[in-house]
Short mmCIF file of C-alpha atoms in Angstrom, two decimals:
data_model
loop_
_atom_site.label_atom_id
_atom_site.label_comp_id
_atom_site.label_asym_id
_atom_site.label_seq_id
_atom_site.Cartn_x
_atom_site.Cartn_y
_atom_site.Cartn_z
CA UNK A 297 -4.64 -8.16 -8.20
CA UNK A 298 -0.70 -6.85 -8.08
CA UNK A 299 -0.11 -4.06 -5.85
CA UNK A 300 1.69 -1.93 -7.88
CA UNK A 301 2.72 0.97 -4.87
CA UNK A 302 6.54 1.58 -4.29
CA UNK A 303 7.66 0.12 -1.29
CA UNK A 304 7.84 3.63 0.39
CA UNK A 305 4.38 4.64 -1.07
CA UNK A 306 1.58 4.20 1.70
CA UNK A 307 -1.61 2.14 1.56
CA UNK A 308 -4.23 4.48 0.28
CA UNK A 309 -7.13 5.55 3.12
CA UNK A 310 -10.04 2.99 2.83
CA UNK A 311 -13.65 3.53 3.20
CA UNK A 312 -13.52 2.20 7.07
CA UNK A 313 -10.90 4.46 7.41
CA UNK A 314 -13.39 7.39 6.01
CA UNK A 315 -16.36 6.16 8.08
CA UNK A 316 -14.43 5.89 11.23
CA UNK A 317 -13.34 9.77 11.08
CA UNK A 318 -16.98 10.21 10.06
CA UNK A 319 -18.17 8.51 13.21
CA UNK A 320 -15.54 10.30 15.37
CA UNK A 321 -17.06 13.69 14.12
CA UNK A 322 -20.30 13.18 14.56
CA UNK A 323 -19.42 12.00 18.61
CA UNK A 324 -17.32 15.35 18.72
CA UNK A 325 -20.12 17.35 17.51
CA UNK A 326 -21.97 15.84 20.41
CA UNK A 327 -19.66 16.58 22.69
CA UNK A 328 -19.18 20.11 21.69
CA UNK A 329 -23.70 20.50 22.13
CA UNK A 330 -24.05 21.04 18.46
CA UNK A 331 -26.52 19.46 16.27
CA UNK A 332 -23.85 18.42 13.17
CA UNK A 333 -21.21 19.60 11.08
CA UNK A 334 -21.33 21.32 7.66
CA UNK A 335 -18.30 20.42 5.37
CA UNK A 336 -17.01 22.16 2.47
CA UNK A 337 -14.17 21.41 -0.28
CA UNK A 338 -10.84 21.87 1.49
CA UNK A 339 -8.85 20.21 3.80
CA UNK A 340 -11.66 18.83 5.89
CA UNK A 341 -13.80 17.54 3.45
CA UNK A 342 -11.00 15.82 2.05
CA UNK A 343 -9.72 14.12 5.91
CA UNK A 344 -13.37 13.13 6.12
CA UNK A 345 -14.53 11.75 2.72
CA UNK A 346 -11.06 11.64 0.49
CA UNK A 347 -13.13 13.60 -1.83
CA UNK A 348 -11.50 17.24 -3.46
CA UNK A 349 -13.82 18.50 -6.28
CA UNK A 350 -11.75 18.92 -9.14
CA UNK A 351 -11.81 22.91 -9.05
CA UNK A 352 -13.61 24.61 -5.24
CA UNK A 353 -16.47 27.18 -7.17
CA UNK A 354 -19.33 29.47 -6.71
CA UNK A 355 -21.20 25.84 -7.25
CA UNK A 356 -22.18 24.59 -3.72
CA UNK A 357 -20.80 20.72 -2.19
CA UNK A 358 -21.49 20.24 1.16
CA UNK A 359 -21.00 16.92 3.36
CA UNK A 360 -23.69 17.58 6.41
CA UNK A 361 -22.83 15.06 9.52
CA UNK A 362 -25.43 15.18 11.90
CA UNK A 363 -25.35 13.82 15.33
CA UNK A 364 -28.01 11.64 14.50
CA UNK A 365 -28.59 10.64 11.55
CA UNK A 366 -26.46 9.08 8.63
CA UNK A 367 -24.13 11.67 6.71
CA UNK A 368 -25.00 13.05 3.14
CA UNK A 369 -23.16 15.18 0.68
CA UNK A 370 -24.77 17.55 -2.01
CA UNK A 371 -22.64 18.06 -5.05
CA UNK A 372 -23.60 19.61 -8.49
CA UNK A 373 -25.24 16.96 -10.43
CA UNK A 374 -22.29 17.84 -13.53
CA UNK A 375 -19.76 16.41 -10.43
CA UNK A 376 -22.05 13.53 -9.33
CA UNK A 377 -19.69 11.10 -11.09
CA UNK A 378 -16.26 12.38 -9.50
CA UNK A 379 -18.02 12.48 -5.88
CA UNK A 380 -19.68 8.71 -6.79
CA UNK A 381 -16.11 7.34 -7.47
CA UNK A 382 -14.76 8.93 -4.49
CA UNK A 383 -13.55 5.66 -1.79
CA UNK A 384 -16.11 7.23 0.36
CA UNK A 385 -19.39 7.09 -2.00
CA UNK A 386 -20.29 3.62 -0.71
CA UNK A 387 -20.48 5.12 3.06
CA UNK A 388 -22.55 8.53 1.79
CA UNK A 389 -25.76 9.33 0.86
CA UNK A 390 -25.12 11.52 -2.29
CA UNK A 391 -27.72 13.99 -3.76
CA UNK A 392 -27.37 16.69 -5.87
CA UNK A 393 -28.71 20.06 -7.26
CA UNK A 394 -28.63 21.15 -10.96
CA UNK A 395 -27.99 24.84 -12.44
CA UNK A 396 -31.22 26.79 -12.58
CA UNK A 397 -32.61 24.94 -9.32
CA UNK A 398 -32.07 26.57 -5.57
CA UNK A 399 -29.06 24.99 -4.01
CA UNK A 400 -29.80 26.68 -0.58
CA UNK A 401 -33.24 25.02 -0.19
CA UNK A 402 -32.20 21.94 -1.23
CA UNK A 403 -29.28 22.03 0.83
CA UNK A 404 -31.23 22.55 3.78
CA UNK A 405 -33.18 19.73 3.33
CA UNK A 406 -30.23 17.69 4.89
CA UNK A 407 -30.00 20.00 8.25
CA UNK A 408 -32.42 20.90 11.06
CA UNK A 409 -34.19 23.97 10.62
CA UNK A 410 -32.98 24.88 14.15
CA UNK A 411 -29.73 23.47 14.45
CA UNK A 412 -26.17 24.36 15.51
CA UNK A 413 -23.63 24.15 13.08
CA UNK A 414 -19.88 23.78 13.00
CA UNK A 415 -18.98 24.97 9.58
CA UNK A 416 -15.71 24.11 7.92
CA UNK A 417 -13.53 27.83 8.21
CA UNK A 418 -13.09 27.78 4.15
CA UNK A 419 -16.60 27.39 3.94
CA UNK A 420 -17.67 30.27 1.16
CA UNK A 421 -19.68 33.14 2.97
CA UNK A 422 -21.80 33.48 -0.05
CA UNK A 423 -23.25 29.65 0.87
CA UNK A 424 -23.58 29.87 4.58
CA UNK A 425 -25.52 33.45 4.19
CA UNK A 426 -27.33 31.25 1.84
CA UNK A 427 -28.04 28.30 4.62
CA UNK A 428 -28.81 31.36 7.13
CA UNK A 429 -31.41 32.91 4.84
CA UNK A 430 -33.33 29.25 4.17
CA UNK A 431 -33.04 28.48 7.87
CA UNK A 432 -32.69 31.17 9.88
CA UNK A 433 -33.44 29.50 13.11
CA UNK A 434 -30.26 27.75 12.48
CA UNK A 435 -26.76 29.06 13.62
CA UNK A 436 -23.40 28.25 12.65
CA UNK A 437 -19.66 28.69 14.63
CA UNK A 438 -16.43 27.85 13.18
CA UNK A 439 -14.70 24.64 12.94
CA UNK A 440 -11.47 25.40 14.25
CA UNK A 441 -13.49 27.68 17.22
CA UNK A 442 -16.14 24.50 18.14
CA UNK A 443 -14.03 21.51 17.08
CA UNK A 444 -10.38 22.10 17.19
CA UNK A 445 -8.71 19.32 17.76
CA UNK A 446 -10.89 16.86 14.75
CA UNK A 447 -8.03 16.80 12.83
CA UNK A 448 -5.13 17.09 15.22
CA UNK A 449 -4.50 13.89 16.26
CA UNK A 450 -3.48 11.71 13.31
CA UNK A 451 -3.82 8.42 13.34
CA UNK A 452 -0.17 5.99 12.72
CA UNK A 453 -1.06 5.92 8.74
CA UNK A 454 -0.53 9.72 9.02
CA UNK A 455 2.01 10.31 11.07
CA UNK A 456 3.94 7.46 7.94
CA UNK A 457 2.97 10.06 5.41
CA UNK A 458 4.31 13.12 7.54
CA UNK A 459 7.40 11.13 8.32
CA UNK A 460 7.67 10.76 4.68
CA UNK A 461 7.37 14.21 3.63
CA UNK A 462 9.87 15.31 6.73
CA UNK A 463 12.59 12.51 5.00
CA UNK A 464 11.98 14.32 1.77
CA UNK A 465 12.38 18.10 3.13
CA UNK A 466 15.45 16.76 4.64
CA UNK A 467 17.15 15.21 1.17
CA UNK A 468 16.16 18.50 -0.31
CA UNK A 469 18.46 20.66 2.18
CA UNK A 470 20.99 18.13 2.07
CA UNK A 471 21.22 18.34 -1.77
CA UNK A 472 20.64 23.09 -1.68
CA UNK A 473 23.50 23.41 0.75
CA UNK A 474 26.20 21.49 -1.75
CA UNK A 475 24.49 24.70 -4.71
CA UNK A 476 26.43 27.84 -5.16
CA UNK A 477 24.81 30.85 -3.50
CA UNK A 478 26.99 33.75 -3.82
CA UNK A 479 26.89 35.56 -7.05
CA UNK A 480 22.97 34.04 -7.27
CA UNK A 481 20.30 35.44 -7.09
CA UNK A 482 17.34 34.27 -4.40
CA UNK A 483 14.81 33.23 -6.56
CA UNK A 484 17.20 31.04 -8.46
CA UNK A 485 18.01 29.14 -4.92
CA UNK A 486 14.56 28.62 -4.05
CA UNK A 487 14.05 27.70 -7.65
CA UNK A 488 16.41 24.72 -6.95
CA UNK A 489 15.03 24.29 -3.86
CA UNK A 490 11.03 23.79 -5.10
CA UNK A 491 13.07 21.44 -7.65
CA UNK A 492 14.45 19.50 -5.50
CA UNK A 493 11.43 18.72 -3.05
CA UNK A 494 9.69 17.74 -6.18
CA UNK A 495 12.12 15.13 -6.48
CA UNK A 496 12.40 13.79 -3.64
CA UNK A 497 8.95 13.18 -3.92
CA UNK A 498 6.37 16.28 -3.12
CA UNK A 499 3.63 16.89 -5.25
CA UNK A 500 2.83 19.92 -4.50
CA UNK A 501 5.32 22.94 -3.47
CA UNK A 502 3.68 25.77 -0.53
CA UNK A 503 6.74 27.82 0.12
CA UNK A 504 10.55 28.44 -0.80
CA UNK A 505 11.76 30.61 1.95
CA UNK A 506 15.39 31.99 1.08
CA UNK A 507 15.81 35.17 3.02
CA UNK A 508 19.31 36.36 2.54
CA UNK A 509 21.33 38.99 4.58
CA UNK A 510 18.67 41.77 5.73
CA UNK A 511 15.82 39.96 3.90
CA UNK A 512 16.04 36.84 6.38
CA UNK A 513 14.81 39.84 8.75
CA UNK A 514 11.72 39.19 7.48
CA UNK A 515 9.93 35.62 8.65
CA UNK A 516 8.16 35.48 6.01
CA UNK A 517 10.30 37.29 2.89
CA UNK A 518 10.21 33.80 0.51
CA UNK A 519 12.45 34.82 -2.28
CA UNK A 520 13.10 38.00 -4.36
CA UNK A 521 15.82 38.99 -6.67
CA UNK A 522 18.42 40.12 -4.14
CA UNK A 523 21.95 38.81 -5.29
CA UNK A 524 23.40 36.82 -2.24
CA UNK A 525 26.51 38.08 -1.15
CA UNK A 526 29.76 36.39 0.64
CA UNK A 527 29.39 37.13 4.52
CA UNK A 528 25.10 36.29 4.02
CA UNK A 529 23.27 34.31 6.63
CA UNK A 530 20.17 32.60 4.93
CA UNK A 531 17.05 31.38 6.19
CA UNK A 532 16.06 28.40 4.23
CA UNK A 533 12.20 27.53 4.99
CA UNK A 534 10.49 25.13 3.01
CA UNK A 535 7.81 22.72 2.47
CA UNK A 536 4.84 21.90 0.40
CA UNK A 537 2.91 17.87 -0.02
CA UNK A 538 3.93 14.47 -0.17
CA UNK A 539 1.48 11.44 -0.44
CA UNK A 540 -0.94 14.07 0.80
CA UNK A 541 0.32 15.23 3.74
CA UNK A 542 2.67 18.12 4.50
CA UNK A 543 6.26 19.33 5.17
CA UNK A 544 8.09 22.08 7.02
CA UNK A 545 11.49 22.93 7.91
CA UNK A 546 13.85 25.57 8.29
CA UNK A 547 17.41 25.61 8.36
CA UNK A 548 20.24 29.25 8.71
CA UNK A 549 23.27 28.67 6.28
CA UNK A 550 26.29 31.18 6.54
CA UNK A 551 27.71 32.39 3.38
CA UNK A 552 31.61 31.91 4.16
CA UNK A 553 32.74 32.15 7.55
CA UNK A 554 30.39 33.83 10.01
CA UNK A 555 31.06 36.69 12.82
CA UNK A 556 30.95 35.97 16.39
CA UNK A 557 27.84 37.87 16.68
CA UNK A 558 26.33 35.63 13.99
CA UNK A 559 27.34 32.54 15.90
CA UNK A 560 25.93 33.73 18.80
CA UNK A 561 22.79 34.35 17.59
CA UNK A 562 22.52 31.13 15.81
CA UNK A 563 23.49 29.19 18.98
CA UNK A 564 20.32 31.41 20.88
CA UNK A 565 17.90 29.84 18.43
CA UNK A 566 19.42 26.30 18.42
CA UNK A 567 19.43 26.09 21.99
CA UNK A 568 15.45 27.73 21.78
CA UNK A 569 14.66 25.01 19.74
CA UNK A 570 15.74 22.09 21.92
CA UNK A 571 14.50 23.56 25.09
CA UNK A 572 10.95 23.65 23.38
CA UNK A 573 11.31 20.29 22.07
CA UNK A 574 12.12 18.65 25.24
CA UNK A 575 9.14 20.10 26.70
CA UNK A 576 7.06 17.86 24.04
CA UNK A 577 5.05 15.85 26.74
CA UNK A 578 1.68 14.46 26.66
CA UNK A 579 -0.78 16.26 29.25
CA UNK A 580 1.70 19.52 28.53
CA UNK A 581 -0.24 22.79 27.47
CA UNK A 582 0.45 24.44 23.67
CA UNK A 583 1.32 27.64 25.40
CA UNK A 584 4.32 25.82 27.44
CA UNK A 585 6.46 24.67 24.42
CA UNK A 586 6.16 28.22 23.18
CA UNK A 587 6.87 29.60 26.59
CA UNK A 588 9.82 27.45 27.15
CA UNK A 589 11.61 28.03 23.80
CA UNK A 590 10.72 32.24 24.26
CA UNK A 591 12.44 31.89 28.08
CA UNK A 592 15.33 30.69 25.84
CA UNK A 593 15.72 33.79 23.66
CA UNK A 594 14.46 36.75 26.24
CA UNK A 595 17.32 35.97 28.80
CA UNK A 596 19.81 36.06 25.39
CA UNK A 597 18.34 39.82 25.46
CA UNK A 598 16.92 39.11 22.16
CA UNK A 599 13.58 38.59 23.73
CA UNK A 600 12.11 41.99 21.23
CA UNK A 601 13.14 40.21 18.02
CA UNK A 602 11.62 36.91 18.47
CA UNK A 603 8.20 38.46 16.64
CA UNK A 604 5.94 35.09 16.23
CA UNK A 605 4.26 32.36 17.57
CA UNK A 606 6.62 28.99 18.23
CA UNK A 607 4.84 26.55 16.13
CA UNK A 608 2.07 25.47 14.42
CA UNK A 609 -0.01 21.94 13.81
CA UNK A 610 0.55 20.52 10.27
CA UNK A 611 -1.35 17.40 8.41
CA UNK A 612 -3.47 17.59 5.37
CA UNK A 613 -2.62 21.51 5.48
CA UNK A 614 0.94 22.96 6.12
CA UNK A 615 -0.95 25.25 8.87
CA UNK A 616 -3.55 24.05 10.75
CA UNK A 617 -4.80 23.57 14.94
CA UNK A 618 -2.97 23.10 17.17
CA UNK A 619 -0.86 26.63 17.59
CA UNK A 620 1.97 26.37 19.78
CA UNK A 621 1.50 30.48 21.13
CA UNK A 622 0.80 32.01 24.19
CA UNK A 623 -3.22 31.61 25.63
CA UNK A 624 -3.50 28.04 24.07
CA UNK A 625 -4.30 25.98 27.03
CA UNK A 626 -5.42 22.96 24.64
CA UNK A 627 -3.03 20.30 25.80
CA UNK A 628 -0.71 18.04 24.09
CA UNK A 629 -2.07 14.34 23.29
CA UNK A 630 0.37 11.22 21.60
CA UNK A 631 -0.09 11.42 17.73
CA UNK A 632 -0.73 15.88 17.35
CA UNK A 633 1.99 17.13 15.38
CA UNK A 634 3.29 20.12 15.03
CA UNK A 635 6.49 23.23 13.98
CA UNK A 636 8.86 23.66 16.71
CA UNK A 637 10.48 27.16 14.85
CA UNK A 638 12.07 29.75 17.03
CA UNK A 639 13.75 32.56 15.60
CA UNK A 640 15.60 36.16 15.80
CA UNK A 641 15.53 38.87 12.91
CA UNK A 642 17.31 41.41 13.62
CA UNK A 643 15.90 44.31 11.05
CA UNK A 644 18.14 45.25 8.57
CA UNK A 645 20.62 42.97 9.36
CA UNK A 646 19.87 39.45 9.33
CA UNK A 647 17.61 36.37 10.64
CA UNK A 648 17.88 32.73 12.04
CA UNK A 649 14.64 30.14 12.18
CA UNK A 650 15.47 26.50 12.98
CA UNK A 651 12.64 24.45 12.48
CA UNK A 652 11.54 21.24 12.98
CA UNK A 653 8.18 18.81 12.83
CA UNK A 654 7.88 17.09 16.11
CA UNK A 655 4.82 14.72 16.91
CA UNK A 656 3.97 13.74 20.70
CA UNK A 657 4.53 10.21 21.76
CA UNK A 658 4.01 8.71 25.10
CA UNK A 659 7.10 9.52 26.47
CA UNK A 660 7.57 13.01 24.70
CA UNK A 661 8.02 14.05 21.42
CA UNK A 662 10.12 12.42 18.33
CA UNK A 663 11.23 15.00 15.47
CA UNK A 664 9.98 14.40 11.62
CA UNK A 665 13.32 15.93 10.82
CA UNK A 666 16.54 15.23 10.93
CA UNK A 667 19.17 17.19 9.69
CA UNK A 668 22.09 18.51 12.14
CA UNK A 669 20.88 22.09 13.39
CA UNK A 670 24.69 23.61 13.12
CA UNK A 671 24.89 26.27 11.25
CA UNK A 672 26.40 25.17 7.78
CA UNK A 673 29.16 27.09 5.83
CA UNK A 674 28.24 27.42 2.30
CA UNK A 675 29.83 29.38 -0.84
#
């Protein structure tokens, strides 16, 4: 049969590829003293089967991998058909429970009555108070709290895809910076900017970040209908999914020519950014790159207006383990990737965020983006 892909479109997972993750979660669980894992729709089921119900409901699915025994899912039998043609099905033992019936009981049937649970964190309260009730000798702790690092270090097939979606991000903000922005409004920049990742090849759009003058203040302002004015700076932060996997960046454009002050500031968060990049090292705590790139900013005096963590993992989810923030002593390992994102918001005034994707290779990191961190001139 033809492969009919793009040349830049990646193989699609495989069921090997599905039962090794499965394999390495079950040994994790092990290692971690619990008795299996509990999987819901959401990222993780989706890393772990390639399965995403068509809509997440009140209606329970649930992959249970035990550290002994083969993994099953339980779907709604009116799904049964989407989960069966999942690549996964042929590697699962798939049951299912129909309206009317007890999902909970049946559910349990797959668990040990006393076992210890890691249970996926967008895992529906109303279902694990469910599990609780039918087994309460059983007890359950987070995913992200027992088994942080499952899905942290990708494998070379998706560190492709984030590569890919990095490219893309980048084509986007070399297309938004040739747009007017003075005279336009906010929403219609990040309008063209969502347009343009879709483009370039993103199927899905998270966030348009365009935080002009005193809005870039504001890490997270997205966009609004403040008219961007000649003598702006603008915080461009962006990303969203391509081929599955996510991207991230932020870029500071000047409106015009900027003020010294402006400059300077910019240069404090550029410099930030490539201290804490260069401390990308296998063997290197989370903490440090966050520590290193803070160092940066505090002995600028701006130290008060850098307001949030340095980075943050990134994979099947735009945010997800590992955080790059003081107290994380998990350390770095070839193939985690992660935001390297600095910035300064002065309130009332203005911001700057440079940001880049960075995964760790043996001899340090290598950025998913590209694009020159000097502060462009637009008009």
């Amino acid at each position: 049969m033809s492969d009919h892909r793009s040349p830049s479109e990646p193989a699609p997972f495989t069921a090997d590829d599905f039962a090794e993750r499965l394999r390495r979660a079950a040994r994790a669980a092990q290692d971690a003293g619990l008795d299996g894992i509990l999987v819901t729709p959401g990222p993780d089921l989706l890393y772990l089967t390639g399965y995403a119900p068509v809509a997440i409901t009140e209606r329970i699915t649930m992959l249970v991998i035990p550290v002994d025994a083969e993994p099953a899912m339980i779907v709604p039998r009116l799904e049964r058909p989407d989960a069966e043609a999942a690549v996964s099905a042929s590697i699962l033992r798939i049951t299912d429970w129909t309206d009317g019936s007890d999902p909970y009981t049946e559910s349990a049937t797959l668990m040990a009555g006393t076992g210890r649970y890691a249970v996926s964190d967008s895992a529906w309260a109303m279902h694990l108070l469910g599990l609780q009730d039918r087994l309460p000798n059983s007890s359950y702790v987070s995913m992200t709290t027992a088994l942080p690092m499952l899905r942290a270090i990708k494998d070379d097939d998706e560190i492709e895809r984030l590569a890919a979606a990095g490219a893309a991000a980048d084509q986007a903000y070399e297309e938004i910076v040739t747009v007017r922005f003075a005279g336009r409004s906010e929403t219609d920049v990040g309008s063209d900017l969502a347009d343009l990742l879709r483009q370039f090849g993103h199927s899905q759009v998270d966030f348009t970040v365009v935080g002009s003058g005193p809005n870039g203040a504001n890490p997270h302002h997205e966009i609004g209908p403040r008219i961007i004015e000649d003598g702006d700076m603008v915080v461009l932060d962006f990303g969203g999914l391509k081929h599955g996997y996510g991207s991230d960046t932020t870029r500071t454009v000047h409106v015009g020519e900027p003020t010294a002050e402006e400059r300077e500031v910019h240069d404090v968060v550029r410099h930030a950014q490539q201290a804490g990049f260069e401390a990308v090292w296998p063997g290197v705590e989370c903490q440090e790159i966050d520590r290193v790139s803070r160092a940066v900013i505090t002995e600028a005096g701006y130290g008060d207006y850098f307001i949030h963590r340095v980075g943050h993992g990134i994979g099947l989810t735009t945010h997800e383990p590992p955080y790059m923030v003081e107290g994380e002593t998990q350390i770095l390992h070839p193939g985690m990737c992660f935001s390297i994102e600095p910035g300064i918001y002065l309130p009332g005034r203005f911001g700057v965020r440079i940001e880049d994707i960075v995964t760790v290779i043996p001899d340090g990191g290598r950025r998913l983006n590209q694009t020159s961190h000097e502060m462009r001139i637009v008009h």
